[in-house]
PDB file of C-alpha atoms in Angstrom:
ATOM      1  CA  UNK A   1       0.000   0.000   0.000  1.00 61.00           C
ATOM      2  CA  UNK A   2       2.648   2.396   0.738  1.00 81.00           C
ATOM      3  CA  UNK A   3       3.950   2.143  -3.133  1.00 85.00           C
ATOM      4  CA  UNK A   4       1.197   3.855  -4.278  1.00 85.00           C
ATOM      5  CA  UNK A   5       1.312   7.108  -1.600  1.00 86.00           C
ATOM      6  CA  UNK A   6       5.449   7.491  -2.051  1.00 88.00           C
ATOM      7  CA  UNK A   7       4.948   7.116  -6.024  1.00 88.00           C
ATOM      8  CA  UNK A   8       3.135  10.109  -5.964  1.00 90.00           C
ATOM      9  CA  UNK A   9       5.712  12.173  -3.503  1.00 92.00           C
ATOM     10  CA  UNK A  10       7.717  13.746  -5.967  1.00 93.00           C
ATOM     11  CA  UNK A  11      10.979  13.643  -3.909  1.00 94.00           C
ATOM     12  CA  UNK A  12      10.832   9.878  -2.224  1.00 89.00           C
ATOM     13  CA  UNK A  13      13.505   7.715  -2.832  1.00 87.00           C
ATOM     14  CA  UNK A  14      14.128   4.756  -0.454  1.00 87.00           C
ATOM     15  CA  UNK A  15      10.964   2.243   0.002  1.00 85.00           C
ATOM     16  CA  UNK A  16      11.817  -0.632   2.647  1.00 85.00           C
ATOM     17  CA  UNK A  17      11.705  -3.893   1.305  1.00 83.00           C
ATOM     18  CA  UNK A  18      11.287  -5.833   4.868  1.00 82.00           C
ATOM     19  CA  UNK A  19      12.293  -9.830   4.949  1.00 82.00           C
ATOM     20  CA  UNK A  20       8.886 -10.405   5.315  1.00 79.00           C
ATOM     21  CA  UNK A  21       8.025  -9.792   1.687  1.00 80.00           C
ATOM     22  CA  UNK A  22      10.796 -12.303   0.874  1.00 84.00           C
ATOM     23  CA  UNK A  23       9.435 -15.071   2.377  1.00 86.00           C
ATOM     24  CA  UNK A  24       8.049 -17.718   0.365  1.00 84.00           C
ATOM     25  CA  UNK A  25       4.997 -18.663   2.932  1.00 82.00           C
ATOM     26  CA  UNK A  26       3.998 -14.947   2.628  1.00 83.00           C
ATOM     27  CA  UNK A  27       4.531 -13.893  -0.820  1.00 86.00           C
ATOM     28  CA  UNK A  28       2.418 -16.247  -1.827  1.00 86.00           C
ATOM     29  CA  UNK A  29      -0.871 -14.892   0.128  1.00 88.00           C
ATOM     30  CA  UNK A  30      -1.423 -12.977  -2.676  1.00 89.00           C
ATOM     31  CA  UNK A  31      -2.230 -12.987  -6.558  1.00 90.00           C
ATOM     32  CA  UNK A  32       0.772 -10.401  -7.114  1.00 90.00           C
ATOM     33  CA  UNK A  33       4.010 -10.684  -5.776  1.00 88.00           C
ATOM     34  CA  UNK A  34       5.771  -6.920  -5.604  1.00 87.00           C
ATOM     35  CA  UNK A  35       9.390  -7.816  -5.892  1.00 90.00           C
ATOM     36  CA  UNK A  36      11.759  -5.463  -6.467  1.00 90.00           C
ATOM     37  CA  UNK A  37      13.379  -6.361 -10.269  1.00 92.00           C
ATOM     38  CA  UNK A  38      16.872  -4.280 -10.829  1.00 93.00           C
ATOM     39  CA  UNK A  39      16.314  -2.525  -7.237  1.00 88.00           C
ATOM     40  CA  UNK A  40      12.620  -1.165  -8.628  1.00 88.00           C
ATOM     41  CA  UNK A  41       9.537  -1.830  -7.722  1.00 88.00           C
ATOM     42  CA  UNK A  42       6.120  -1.056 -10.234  1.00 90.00           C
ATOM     43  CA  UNK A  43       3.361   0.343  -8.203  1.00 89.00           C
ATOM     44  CA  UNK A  44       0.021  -1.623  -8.724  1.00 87.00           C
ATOM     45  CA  UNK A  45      -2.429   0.092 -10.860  1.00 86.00           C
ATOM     46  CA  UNK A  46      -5.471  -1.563  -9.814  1.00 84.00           C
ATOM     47  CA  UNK A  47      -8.071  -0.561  -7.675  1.00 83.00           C
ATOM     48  CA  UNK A  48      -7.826  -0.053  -3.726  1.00 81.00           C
ATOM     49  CA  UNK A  49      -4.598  -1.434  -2.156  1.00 80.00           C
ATOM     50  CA  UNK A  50      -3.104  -3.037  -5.651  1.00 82.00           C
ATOM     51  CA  UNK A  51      -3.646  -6.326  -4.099  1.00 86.00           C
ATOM     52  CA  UNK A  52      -5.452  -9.356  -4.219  1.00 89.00           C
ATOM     53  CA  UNK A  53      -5.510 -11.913  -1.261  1.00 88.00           C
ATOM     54  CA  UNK A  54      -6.071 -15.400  -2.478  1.00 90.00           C
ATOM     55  CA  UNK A  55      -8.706 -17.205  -2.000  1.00 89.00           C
ATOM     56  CA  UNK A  56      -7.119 -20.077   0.250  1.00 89.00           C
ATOM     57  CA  UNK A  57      -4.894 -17.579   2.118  1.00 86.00           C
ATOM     58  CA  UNK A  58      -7.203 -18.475   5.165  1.00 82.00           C
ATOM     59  CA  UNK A  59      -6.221 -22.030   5.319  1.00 82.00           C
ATOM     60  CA  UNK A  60      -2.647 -21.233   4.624  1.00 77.00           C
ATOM     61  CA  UNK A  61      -2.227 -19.087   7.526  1.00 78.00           C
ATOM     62  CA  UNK A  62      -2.655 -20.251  11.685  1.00 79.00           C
ATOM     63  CA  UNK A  63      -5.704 -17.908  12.913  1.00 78.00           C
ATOM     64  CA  UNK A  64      -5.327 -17.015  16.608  1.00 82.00           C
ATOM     65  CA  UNK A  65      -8.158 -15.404  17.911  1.00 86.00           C
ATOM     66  CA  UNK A  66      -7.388 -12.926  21.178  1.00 88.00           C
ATOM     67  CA  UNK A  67     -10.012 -11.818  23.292  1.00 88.00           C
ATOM     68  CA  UNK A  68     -10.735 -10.696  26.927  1.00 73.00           C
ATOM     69  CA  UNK A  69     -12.381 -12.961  29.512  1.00 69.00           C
TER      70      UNK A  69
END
């Protein structure tokens, strides 16, 4: 999400690309998988975030649900 707010800052010029995103069991939660290619990244162009979650990204993932007693 942040891609698409520092593309339009006209003088950005570092975006973080944590170790998260390089995991395999997390880049594959979505449909698109924004990895940098010769140390760029292209900003989604479609609606909302740019981002689709898959459909089975439920059952991939452990839920923990938190609540107070």
């Amino acid at each position: 999400m942040a891609l698409q707010f520092e593309a339009a800052i006209p003088n950005f010029e570092i975006h973080e690309h944590h170790s998260f995103n390089l995991k395999s069991c997390n880049r594959e939660l979505f449909e698109e998988d924004l990895q940098p290619v010769n140390g760029k990244i292209a900003v989604p162009v479609t609606p909302g975030f740019g981002m689709t979650l898959r459909k089975d990204a439920e059952k991939r993932m452990n839920i923990v649900t938190i609540c107070e007693k």
